[in-house]
mmCIF file of C-alpha atoms in Angstrom:
data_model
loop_
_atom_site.group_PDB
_atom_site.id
_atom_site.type_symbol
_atom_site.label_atom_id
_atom_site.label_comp_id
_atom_site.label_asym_id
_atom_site.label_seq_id
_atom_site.Cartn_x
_atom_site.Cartn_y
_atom_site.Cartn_z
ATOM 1 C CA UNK A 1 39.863 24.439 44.882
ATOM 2 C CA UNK A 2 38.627 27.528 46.959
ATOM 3 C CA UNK A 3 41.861 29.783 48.814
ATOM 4 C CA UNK A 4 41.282 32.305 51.030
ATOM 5 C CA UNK A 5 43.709 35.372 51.933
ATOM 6 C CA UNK A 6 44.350 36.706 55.379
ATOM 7 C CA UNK A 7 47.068 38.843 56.916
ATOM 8 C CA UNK A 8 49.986 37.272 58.396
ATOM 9 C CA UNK A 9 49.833 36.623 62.484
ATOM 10 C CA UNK A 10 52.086 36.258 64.664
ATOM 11 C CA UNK A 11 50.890 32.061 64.712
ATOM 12 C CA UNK A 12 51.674 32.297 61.127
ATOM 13 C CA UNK A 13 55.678 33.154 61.118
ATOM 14 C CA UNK A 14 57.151 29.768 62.175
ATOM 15 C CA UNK A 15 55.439 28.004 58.947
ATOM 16 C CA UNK A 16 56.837 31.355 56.910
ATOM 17 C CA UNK A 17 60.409 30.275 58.125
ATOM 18 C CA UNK A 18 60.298 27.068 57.971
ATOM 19 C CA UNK A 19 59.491 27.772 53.849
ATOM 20 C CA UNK A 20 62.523 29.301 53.649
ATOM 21 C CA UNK A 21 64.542 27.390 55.851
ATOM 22 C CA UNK A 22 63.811 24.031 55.400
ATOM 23 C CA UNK A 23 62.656 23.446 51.795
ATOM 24 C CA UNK A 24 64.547 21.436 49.290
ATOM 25 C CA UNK A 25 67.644 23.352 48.471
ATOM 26 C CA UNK A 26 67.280 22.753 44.769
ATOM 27 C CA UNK A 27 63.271 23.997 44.618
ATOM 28 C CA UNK A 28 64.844 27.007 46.351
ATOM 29 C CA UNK A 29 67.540 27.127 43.678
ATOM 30 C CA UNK A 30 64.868 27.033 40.855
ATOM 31 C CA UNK A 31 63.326 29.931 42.184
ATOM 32 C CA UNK A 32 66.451 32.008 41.888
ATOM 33 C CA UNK A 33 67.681 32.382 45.830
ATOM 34 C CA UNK A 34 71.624 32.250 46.765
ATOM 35 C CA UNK A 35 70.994 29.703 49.926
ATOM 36 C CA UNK A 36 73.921 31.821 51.649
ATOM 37 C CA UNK A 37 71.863 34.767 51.497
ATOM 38 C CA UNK A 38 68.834 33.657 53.718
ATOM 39 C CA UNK A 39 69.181 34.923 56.747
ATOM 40 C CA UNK A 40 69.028 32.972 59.894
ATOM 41 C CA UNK A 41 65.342 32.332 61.761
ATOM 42 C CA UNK A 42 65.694 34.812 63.800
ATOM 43 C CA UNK A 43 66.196 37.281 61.069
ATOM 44 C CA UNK A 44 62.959 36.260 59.612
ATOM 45 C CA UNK A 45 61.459 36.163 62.810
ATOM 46 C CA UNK A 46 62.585 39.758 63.255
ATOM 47 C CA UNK A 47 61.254 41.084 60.338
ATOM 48 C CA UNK A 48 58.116 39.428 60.264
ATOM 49 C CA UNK A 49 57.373 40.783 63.904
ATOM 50 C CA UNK A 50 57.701 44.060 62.850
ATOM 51 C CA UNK A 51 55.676 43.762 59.628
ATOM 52 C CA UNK A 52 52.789 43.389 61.972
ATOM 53 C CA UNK A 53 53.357 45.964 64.476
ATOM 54 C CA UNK A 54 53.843 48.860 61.737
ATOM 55 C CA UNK A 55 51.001 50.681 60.240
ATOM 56 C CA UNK A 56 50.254 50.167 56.417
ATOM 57 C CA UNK A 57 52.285 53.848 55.624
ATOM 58 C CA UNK A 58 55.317 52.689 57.246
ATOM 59 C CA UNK A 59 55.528 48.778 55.797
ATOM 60 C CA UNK A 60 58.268 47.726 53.806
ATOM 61 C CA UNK A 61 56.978 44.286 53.868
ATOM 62 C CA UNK A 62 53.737 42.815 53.856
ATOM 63 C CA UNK A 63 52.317 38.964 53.722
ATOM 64 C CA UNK A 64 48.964 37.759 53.082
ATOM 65 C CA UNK A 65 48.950 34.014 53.924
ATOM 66 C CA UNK A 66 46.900 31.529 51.917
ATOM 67 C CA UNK A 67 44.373 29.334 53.060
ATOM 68 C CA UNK A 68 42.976 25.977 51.942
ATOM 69 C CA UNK A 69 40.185 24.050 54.011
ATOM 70 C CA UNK A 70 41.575 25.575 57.094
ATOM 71 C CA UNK A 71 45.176 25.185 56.274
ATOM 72 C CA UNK A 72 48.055 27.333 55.692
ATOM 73 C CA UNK A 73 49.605 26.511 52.282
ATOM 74 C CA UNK A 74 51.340 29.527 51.358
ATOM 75 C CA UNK A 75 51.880 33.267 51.023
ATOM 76 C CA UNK A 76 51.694 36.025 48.789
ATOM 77 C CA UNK A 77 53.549 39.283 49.748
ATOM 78 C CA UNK A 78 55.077 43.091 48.489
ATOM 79 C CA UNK A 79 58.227 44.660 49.338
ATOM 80 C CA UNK A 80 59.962 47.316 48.429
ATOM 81 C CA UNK A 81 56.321 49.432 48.767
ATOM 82 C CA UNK A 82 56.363 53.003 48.162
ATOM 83 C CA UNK A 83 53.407 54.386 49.504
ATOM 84 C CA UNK A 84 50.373 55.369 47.261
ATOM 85 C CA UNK A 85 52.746 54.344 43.944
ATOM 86 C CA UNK A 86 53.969 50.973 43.615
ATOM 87 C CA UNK A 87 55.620 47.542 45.530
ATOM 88 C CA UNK A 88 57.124 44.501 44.165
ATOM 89 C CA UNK A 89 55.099 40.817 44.454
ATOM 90 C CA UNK A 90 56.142 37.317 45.390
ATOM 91 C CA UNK A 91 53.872 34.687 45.248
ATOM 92 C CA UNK A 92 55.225 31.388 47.228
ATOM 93 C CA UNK A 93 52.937 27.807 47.550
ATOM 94 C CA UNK A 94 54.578 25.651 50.691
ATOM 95 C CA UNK A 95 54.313 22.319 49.442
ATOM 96 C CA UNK A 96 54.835 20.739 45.755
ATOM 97 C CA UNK A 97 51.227 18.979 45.916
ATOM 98 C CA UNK A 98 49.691 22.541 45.657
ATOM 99 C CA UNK A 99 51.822 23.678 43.106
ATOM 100 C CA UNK A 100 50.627 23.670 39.302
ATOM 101 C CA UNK A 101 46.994 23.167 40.263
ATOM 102 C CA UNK A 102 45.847 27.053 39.677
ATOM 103 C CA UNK A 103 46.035 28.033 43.261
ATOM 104 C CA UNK A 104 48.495 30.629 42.017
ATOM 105 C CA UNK A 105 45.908 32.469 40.042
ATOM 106 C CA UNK A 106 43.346 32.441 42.747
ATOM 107 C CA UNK A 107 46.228 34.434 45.075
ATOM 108 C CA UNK A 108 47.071 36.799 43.022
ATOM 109 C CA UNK A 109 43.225 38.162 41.851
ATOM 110 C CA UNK A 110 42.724 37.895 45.225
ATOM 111 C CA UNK A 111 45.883 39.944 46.558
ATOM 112 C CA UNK A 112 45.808 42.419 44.171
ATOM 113 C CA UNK A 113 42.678 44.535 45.157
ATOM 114 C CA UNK A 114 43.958 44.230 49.264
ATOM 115 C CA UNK A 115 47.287 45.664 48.232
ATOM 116 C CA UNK A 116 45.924 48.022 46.125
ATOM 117 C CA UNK A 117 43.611 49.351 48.480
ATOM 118 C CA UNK A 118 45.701 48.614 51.566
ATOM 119 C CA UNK A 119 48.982 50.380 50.392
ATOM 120 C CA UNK A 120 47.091 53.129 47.911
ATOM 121 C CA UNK A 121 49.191 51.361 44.927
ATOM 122 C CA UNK A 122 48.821 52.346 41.145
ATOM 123 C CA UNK A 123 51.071 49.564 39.928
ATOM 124 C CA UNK A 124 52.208 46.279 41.084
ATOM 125 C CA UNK A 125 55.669 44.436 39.804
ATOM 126 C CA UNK A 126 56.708 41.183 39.996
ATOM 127 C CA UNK A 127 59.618 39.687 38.967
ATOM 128 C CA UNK A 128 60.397 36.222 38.677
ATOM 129 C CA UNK A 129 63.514 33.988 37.551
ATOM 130 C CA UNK A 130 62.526 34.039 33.948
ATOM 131 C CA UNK A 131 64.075 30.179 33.962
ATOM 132 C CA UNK A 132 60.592 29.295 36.598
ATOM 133 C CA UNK A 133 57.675 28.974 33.955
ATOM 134 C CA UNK A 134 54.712 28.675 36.534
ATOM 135 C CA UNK A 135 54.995 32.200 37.765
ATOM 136 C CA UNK A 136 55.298 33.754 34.641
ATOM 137 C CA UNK A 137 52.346 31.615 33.155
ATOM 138 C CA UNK A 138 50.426 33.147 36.359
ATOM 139 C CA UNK A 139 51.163 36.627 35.803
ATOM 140 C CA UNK A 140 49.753 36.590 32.243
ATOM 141 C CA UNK A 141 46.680 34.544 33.093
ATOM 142 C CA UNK A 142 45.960 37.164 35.743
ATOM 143 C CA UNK A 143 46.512 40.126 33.704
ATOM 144 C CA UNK A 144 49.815 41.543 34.576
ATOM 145 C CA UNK A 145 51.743 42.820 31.428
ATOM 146 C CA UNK A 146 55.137 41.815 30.131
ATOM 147 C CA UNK A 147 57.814 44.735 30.305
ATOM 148 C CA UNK A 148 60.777 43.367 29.557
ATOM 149 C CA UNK A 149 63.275 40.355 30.262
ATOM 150 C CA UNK A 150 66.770 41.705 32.201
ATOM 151 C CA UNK A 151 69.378 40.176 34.480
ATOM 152 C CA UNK A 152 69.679 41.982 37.814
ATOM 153 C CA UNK A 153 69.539 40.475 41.391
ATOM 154 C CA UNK A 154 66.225 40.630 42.186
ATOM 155 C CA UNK A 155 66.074 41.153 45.842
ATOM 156 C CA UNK A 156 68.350 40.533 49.055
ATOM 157 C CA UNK A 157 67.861 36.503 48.934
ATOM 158 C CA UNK A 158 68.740 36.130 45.119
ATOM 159 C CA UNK A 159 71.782 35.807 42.691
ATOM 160 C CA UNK A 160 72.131 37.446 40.080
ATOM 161 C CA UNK A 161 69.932 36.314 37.263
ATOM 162 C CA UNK A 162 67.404 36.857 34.151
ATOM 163 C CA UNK A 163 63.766 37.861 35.644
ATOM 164 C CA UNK A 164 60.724 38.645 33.539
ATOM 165 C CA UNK A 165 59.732 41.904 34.677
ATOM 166 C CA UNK A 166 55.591 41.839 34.680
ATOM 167 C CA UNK A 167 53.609 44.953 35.777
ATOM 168 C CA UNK A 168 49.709 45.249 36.986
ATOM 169 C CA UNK A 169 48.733 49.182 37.030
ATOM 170 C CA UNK A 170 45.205 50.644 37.622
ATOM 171 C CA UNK A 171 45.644 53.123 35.043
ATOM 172 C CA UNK A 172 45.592 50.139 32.525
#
């Protein structure tokens, strides 16, 4: 199964939202988000626009979407980027049937050098719910490292929970 990576467009941010906001509650529960934190579609919408419009210095959110015979099954994004140092990864597949099948793995060797060279990173951090075993099988396959295992709430959709905390750095 061959993916390809591209930059989100502005075709691309109704299929973003509709990830978020219409996906079984309880698949968004097993990926650690409070459902009364996502904000509305027009909040998405919002920030997505502006993702675009901003140049790679000034992003504090970033989406590569991925492809599959012509068809947009998912994205793989940063946030929380600090230019030239480091950004935090999330790596999201639309629909179950793609799920599990090693499309993750393609994503992420294929994100990794564009936000690397894009953003001028040295190190890349993801953290998933430690309780959701496919991302965390990913990360090691791809070559991230294991730091440590903490509860924290992860980011402005999530409740508070235990993530594995995974690092890629250039400097090995």
């Amino acid at each position: 199964m061959k993916i390809e990576l591209r930059e989100l467009q502005h075709h691309d941010i109704q299929d973003l939202i509709n990830y978020w906001t219409k996906s079984d509650p309880d698949y968004l529960k097993s990926l650690g988000v409070d459902l009364q934190k996502l904000p509305p579609e027009e909040g998405f919408r919002g920030m997505l626009e502006q993702q675009i419009k901003l140049p790679y210095a000034e992003k504090q959110n970033y989406a590569l979407i991925v492809i599959f015979d012509g068809v947009s099954i998912g994205h793989v994004n940063i946030n929380e980027i600090h230019f030239g140092e480091t950004a935090k990864m999330h790596l999201h597949l639309w629909k179950d049937e793609f799920r599990r099948g090693g499309i993750g793995v393609q994503m992420i060797q294929l994100a990794i050098p564009l936000f690397l060279e894009k953003f001028e990173l040295k190190k890349l951090i993801c953290e998933p719910y430690a309780e959701n075993e496919a991302p965390n099988k990913t990360l090691k396959k791809v070559g991230f490292k294991f730091i440590k295992r903490y509860t924290t709430v992860p980011g402005s959709i999530n409740f508070e929970q235990e993530v594995n905390q995974w690092e890629f750095s250039i400097e090995g």
